[in-house]
Coordinates of C-alpha atoms and ligand atoms in Angstrom, one line a residue:
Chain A
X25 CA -12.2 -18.8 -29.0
X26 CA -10.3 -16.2 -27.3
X27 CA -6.3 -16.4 -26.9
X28 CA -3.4 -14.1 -25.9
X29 CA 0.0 -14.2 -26.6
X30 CA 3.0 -12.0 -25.3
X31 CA 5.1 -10.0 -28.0
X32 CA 8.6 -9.0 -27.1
X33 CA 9.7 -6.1 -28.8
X34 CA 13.0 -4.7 -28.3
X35 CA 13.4 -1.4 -26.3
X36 CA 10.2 -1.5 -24.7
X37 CA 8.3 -3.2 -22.3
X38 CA 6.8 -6.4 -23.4
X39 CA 2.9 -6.5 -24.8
X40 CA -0.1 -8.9 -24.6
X41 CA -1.8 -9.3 -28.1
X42 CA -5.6 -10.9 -27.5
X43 CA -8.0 -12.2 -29.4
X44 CA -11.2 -12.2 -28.7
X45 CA -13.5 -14.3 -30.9
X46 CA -11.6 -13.0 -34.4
X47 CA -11.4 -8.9 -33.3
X48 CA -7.5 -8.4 -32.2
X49 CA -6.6 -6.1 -29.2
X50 CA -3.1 -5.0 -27.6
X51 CA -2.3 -3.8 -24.6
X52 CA 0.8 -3.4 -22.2
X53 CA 2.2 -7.0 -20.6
X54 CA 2.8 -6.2 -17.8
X55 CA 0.7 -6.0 -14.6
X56 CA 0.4 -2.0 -13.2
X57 CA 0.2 -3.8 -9.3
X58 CA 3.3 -6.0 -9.6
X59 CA 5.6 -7.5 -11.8
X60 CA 3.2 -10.2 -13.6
X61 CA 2.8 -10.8 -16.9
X62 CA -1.2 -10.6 -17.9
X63 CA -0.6 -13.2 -20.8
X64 CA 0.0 -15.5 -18.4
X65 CA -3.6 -14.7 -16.7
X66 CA -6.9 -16.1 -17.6
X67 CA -9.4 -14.3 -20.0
X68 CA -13.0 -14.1 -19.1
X69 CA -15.9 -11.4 -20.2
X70 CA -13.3 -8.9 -22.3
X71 CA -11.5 -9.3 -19.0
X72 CA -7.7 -10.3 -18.3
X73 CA -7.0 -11.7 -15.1
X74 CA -4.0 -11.2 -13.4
X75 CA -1.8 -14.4 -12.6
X76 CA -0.7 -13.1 -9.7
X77 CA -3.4 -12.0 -7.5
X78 CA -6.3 -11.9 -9.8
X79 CA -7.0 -8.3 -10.0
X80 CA -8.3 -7.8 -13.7
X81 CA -8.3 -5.2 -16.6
X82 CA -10.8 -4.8 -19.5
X83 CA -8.8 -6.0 -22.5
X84 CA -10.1 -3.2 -24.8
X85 CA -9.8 0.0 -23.0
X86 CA -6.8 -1.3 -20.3
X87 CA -9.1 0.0 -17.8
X88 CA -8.7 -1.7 -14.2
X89 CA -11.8 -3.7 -13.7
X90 CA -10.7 -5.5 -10.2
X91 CA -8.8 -5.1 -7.2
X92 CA -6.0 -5.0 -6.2
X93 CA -5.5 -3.2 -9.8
X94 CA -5.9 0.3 -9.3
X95 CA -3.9 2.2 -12.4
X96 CA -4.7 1.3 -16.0
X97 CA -2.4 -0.6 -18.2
X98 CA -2.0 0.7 -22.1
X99 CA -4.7 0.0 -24.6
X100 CA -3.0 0.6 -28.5
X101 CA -5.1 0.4 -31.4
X102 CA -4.0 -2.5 -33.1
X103 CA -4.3 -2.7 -37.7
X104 CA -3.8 -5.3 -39.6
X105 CA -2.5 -5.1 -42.8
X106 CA -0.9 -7.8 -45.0
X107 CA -1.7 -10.4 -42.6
X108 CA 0.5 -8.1 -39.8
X109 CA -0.9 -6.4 -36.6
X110 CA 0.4 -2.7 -36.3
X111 CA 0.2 -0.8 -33.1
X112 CA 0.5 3.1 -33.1
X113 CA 2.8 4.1 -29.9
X114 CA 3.2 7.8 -29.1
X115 CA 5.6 7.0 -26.6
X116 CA 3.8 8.6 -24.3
Chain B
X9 CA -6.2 -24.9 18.9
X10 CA -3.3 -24.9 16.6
X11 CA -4.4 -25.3 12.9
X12 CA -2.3 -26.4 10.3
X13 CA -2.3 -24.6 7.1
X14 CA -0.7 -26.1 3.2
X15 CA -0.1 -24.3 0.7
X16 CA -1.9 -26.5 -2.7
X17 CA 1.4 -26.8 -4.4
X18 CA 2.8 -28.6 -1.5
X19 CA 5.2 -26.3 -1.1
X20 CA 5.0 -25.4 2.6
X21 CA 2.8 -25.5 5.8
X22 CA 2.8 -23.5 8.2
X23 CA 0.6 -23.2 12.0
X24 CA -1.8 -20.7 13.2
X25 CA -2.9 -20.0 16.4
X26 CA -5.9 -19.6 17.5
X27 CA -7.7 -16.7 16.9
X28 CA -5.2 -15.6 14.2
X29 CA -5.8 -15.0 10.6
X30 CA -4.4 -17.4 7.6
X31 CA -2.2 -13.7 6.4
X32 CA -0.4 -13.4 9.4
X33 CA 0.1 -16.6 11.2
X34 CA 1.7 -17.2 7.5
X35 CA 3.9 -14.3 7.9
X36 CA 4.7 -14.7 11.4
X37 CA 6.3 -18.1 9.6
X38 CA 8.1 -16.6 7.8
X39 CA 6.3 -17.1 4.3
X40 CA 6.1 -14.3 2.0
X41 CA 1.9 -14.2 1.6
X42 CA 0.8 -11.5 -0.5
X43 CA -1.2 -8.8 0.9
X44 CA -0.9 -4.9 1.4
X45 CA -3.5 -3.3 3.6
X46 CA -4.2 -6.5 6.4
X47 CA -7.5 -5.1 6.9
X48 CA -9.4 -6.3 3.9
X49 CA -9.7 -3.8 1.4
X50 CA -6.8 -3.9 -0.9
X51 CA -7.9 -7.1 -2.2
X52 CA -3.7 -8.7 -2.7
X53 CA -4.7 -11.3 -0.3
X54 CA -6.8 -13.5 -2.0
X55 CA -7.0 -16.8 -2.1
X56 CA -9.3 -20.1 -2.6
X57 CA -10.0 -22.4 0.1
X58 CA -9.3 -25.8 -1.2
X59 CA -10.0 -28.1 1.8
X60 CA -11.1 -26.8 5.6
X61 CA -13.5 -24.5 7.1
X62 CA -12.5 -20.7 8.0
X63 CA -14.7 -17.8 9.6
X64 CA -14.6 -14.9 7.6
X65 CA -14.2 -11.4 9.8
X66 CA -15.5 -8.9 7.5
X67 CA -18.1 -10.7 4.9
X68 CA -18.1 -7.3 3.0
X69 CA -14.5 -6.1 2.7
X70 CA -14.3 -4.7 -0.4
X71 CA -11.2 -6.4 -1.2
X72 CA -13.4 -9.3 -3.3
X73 CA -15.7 -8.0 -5.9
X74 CA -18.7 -9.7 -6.9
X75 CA -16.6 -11.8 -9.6
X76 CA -14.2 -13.3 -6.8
X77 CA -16.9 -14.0 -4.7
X78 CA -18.4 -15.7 -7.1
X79 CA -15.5 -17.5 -8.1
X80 CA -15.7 -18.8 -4.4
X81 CA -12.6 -16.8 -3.1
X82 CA -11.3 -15.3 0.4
X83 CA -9.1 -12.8 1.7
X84 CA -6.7 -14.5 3.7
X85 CA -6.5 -11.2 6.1
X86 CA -10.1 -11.8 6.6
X87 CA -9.9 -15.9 7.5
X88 CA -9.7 -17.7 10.9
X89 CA -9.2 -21.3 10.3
X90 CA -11.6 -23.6 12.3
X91 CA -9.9 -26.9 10.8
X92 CA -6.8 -27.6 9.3
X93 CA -6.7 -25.8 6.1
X94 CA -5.3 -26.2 2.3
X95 CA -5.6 -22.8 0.2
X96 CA -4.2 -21.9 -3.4
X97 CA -2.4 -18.6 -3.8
X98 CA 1.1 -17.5 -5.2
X99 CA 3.7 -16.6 -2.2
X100 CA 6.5 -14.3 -3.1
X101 CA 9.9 -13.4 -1.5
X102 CA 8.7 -9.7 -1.7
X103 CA 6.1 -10.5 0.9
X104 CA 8.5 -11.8 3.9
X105 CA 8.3 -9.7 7.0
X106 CA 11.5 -7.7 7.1
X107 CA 11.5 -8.5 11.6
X108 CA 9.0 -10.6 13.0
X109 CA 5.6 -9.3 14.0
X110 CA 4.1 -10.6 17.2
X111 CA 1.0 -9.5 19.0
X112 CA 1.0 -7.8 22.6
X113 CA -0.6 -5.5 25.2
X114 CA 0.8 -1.7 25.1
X115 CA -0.2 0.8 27.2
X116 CA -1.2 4.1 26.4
X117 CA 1.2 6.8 27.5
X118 CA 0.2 10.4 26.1
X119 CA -0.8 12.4 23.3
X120 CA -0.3 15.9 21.5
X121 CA -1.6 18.0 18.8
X122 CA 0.3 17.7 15.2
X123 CA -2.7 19.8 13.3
X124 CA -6.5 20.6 14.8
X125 CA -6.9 17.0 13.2
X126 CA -4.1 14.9 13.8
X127 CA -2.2 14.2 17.2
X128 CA 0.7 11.7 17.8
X129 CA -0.1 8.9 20.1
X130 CA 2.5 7.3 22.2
X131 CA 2.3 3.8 23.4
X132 CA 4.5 1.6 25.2
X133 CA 4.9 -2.5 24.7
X134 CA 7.2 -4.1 27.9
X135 CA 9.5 -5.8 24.9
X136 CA 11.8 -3.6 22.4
X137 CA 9.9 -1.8 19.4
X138 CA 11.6 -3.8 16.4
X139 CA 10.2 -1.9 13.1
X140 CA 11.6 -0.6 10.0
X141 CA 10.4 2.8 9.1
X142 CA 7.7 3.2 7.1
X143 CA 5.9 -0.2 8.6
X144 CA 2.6 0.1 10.1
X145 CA 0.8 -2.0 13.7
X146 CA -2.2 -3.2 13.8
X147 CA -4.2 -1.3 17.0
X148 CA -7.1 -3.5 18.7
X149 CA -9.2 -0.8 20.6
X150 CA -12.0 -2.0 22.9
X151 CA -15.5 -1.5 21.1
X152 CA -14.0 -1.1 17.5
X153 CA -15.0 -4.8 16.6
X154 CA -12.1 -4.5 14.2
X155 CA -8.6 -3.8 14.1
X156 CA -7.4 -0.6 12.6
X157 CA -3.6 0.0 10.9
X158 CA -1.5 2.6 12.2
X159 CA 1.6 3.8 10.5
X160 CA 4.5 4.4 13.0
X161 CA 6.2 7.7 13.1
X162 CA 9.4 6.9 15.2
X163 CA 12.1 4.8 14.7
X164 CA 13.0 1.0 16.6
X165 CA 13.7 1.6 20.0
X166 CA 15.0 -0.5 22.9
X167 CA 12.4 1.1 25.2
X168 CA 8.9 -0.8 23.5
X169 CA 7.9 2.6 21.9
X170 CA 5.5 2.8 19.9
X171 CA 4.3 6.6 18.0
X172 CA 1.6 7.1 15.5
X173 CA 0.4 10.2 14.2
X174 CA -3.6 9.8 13.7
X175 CA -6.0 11.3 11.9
X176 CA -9.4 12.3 13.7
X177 CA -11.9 10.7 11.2
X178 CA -15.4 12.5 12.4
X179 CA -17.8 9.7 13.0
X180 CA -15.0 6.8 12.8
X181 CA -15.3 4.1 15.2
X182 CA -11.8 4.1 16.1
X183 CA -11.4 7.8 16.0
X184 CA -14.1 8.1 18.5
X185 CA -12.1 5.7 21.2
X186 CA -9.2 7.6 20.2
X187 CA -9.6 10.7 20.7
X188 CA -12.2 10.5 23.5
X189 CA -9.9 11.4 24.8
X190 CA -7.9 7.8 25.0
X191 CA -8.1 6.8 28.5
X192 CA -4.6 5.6 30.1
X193 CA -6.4 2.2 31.4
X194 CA -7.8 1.6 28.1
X195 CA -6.8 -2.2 27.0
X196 CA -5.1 -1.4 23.9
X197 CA -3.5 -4.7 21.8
X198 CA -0.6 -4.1 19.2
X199 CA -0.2 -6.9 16.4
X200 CA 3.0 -5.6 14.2
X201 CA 5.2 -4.6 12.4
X202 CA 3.6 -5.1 9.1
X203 CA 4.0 -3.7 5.6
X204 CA 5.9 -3.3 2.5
X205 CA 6.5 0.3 2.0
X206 CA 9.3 -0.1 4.2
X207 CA 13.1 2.1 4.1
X208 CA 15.6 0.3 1.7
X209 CA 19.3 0.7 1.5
X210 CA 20.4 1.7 -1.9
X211 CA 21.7 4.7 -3.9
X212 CA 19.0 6.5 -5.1
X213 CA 18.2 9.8 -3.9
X214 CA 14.9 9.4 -1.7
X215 CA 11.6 11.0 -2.5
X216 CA 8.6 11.1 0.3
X217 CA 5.3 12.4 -0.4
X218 CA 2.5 12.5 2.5
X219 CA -0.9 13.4 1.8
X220 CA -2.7 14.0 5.1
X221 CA -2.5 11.3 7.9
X222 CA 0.2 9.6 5.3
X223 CA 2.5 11.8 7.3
X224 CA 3.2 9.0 10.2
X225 CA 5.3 6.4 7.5
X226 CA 6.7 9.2 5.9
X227 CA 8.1 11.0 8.6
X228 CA 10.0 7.8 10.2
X229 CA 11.2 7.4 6.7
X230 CA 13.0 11.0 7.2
X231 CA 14.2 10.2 10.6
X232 CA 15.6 6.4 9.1
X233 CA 16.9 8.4 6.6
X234 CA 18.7 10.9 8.4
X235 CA 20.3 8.7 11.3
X236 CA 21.3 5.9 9.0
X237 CA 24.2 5.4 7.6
X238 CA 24.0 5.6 4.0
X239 CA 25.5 7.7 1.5
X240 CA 26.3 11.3 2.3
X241 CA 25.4 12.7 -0.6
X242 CA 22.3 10.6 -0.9
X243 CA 19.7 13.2 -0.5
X244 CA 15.6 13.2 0.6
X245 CA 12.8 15.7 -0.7
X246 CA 10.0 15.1 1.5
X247 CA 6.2 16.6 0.1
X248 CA 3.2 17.4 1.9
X249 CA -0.4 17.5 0.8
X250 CA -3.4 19.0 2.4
X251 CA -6.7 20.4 1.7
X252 CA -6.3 23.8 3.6
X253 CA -3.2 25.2 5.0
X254 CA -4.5 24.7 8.5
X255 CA -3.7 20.8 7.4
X256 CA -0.1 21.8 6.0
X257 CA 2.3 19.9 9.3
X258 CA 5.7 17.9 9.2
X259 CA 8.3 20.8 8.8
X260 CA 8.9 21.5 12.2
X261 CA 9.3 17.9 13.2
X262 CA 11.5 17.3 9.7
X263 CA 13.8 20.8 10.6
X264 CA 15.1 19.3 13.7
X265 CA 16.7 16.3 11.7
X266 CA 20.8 16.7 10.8
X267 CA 21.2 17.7 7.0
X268 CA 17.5 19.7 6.6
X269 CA 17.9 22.1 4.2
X270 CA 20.9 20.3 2.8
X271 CA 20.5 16.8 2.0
X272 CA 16.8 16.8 3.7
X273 CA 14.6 19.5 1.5
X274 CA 10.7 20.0 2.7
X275 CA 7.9 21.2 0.4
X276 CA 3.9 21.8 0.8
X277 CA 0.9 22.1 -1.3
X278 CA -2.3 23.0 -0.9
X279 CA -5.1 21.1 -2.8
X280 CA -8.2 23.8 -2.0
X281 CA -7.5 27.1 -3.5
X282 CA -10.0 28.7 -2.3
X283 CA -8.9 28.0 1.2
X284 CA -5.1 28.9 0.6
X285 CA -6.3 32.7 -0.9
X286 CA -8.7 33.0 2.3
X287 CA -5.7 32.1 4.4
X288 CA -2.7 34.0 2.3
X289 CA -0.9 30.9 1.6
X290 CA 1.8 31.9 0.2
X291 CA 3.3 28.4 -1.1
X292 CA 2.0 26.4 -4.1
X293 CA -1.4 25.0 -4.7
X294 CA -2.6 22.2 -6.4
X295 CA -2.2 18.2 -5.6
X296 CA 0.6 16.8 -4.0
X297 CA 1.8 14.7 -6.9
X298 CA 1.4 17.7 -9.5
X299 CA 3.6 19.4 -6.9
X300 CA 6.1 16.1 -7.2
X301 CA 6.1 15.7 -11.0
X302 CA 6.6 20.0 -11.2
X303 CA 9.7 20.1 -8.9
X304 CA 11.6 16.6 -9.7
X305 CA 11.2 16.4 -14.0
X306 CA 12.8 15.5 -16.0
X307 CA 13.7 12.1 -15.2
X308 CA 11.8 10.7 -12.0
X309 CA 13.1 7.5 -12.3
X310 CA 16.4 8.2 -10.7
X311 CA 14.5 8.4 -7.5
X312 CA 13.3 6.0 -4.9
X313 CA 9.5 6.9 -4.0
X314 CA 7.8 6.4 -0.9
X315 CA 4.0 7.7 -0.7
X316 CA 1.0 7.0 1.4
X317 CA -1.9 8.9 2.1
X318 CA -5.7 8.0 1.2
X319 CA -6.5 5.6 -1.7
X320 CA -7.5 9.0 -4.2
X321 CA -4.2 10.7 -3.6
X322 CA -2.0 7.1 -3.6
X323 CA -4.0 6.2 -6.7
X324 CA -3.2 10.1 -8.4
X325 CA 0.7 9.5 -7.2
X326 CA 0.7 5.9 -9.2
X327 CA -0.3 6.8 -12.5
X328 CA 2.0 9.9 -12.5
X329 CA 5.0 7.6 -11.6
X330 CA 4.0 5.0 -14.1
X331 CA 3.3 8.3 -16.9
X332 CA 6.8 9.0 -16.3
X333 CA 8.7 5.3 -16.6
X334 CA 9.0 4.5 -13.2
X335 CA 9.9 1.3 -12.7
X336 CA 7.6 -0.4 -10.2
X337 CA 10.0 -1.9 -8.1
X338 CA 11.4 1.7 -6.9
X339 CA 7.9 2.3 -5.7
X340 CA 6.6 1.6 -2.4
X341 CA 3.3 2.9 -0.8
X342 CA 0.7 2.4 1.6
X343 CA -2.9 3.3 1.0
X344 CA -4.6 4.4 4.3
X345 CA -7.9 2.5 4.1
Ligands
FAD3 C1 -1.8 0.3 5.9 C2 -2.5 1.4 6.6 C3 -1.9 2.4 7.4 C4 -2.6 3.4 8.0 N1 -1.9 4.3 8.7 C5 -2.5 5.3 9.3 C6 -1.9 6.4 10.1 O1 -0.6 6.3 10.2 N2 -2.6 7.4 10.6 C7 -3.9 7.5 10.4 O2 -4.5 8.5 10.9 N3 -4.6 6.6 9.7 C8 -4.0 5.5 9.2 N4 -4.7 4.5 8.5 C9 -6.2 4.6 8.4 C10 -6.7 4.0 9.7 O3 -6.4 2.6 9.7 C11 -8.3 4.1 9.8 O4 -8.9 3.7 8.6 C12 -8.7 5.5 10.2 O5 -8.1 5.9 11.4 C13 -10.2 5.6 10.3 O6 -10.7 4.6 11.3 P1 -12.0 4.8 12.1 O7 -12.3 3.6 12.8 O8 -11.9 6.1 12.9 O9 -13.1 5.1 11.0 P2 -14.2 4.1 10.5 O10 -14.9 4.9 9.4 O11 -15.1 3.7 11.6 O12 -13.5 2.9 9.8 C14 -12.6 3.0 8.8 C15 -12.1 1.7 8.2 O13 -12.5 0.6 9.0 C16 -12.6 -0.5 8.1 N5 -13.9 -1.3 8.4 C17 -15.1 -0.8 8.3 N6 -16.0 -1.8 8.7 C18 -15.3 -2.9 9.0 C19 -15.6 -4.2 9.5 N7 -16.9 -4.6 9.7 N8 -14.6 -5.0 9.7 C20 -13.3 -4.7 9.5 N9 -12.9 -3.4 9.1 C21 -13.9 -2.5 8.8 C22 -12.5 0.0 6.7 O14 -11.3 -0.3 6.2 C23 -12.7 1.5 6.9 O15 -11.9 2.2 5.9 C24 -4.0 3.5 7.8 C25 -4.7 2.5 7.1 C26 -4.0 1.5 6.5 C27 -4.7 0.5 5.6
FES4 S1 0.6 -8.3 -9.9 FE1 -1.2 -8.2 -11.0 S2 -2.8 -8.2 -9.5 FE2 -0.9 -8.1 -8.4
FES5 S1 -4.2 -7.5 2.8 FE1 -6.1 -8.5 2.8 S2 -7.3 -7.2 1.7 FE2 -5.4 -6.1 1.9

């Protein structure tokens, strides 16, 4: 079963934690081509689908994988430890 | 035939005539339909056909991928209804036509060179020119089979003028009728204004960066700029990109504008440095947005950005904005298809 939830974390922009059948990924919430939020969207083939105009991005690498989606969202590297998922951010 | 065409929420409905498309008989409504480019290739336009038949213009436009046309769905820049119609997409306020676009004979008036590439082409429409800078029209020529976008380069006028500075794509069907040269009896058809990466009012200091035939928006973005009324300490750096610096243009027609060189600042880079040491260039090289980034850090996001240009250069300008915290809804763009 895959799922995604949305983590709000104060002083940053919001993420989307997935899981995709028991292996955990994390990436950036929000849509690069508007203001949508990607948890919202549909998941299909390591894919997340945009809500708003269905351009997608590869849930593991944030790499765009349809248009309109042009400019990659942020992949982190998700631990868990004690039951908790940890994601490094270099603020870059 | 007039069809009528529902949103699937039930939210609205709204006519188109015949031998318009579902995009812009919807914003010629009024409704805020998502889309970008008009001619099929950005792909914002999307929708699914629930009930009806359409004709699709361009079965190819690579605004669907495989997986959406698989999925069964349609650009809605790309559909002419044949029956009434119900389709499923998301509207949004950002999407409503800023003045209403209507569709109209123009004639052809005259042309001049900009570069050895690019001339501005003048037309004239019997009804005013309503447009905000930065818009774009959609030019029917005869032969082209499809319609091109154009950006405009002057300002609303009361006269029905119309200026675009073009581009000479070498083999380009529209290029060809273009600069034929462009006969003065030519039947030319204007559908417009159109567009998102339109002048707004607002504090920020402006940025504008060009790259190529992106100079037409950006340009009437300078002259909105500089005849409006805003802020007078609001200021506008306007960049230029090109490959060589025989494609290096805009200053002259920037320098004539009140406030250049005070609150209106022009710079120019040149991507091919190979050609710039073969030509003495004495300015930077590199691409445009390295150029930006260089010349505005730290902090872009105090600024209001307005690009266009082709997709590679829009595409480079996006992911330095959004590597520096720019909030998205500062940004506004065209990508010249
Ligand atoms: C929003 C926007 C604004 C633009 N503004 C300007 C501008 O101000 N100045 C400028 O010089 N250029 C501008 N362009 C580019 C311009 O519209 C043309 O793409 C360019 O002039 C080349 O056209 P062509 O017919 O000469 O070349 P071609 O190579 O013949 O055609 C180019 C374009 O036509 C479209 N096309 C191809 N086949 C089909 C088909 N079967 N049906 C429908 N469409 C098809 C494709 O989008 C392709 O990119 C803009 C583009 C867009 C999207
Ligand atoms: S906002 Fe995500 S595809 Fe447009
Ligand atoms: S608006 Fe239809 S594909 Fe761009």
């Amino acid at each position: 079963m895959d799922g995604v939830i949305k983590i709000e974390v104060p002083g940053r922009p919001p993420l989307a934690a997935f899981n995709l059948d028991g292996t955990f990924y994390v990436t950036d919430d929000t849509c690069t081509h508007g203001e949508a939020s990607l948890s919202e969207g549909v998941i299909e083939d390591g894919l997340i689908e945009c809500p708003f105009h269905q351009g997608c991005f590869e849930i593991a690498t944030g790499r765009p994988a349809a248009a309109p989606c042009t400019v990659p969202i942020r992949a982190y590297r998700p631990v868990i430890e004690r039951d908790l998922l940890h994601i490094e951010d270099d603020g870059a | 035939m007039i069809a009528t065409v529902r949103l699937a929420d039930g939210s609205v409905a709204f006519p188109c005539a015949a031998g318009d498309n579902l995009l812009h008989a919807g914003l010629r409504a009024g409704i805020g339909l998502p889309y970008e480019c008009s001619v099929g290739s950005c792909g914002t336009c999307k929708y699914e056909l629930l009930d009806g038949r359409v004709e699709t213009l361009w079965a190819e436009a690579p605004g669907l991928g495989e997986r959406d046309r698989r999925k069964g769905r349609r650009l809605a820049c790309q559909s002419r209804p044949l029956t009434d119609c119900t389709i499923n997409l998301r509207p949004g306020a950002a999407y409503v036509l800023p003045v209403p676009a209507a569709r109209q004979r123009v004639a052809f008036l005259a042309s001049e060179p900009v570069t050895h590439d690019m001339r501005e082409f003048r037309f004239r429409a019997a009804a005013p020119a309503r447009f905000v800078p930065g818009q774009y029209a959609l030019l029917e020529l005869p032969g082209v089979g499809a319609r091109r976008a154009y950006s405009m380069c002057n300002l609303a006028n009361a006269e029905g003028d119309w200026h675009f500075h073009i581009r000479a794509v070498p083999g380009g069907r529209a290029s060809r009728i273009l600069f034929g040269p462009l006969d003065e009896r030519t039947e030319v058809v204007l559908d417009g204004p159109f567009g998102l990466a339109y002048l707004r009012e607002g504090p920020r200091d402006i940025v504008c960066v060009a790259g190529g035939s992106g100079l037409s928006p950006m340009v009437a973005i300078a002259r909105g700029f500089a005849a409006g009324k805003g802020h007078p300490a609001r200021r506008l750096h306007f960049f230029f990109g090109g490959r060589t610096p025989a494609d290096i243009c805009g200053e002259s027609l920037l320098a004539v504008l009140p406030g250049y060189g005070e609150r209106l600042t022009y710079h120019a880079a040149v991507s091919d440095p190979e050609a710039a040491r073969a030509a003495g260039w004495p300015g930077p090289t590199g691409f445009v947005h390295t150029l930006v980034e260089a010349a505005l850090a730290p902090n872009l996001a105090r600024f209001e950005f307005y690009f266009a240009g082709p997709p590679p250069m829009a595409e480079a300008m996006q992911r330095m904005l959004v590597a520096n915290s720019v909030p998205s809804a500062q940004v506004h763009f065209d990508r010249f298809f």
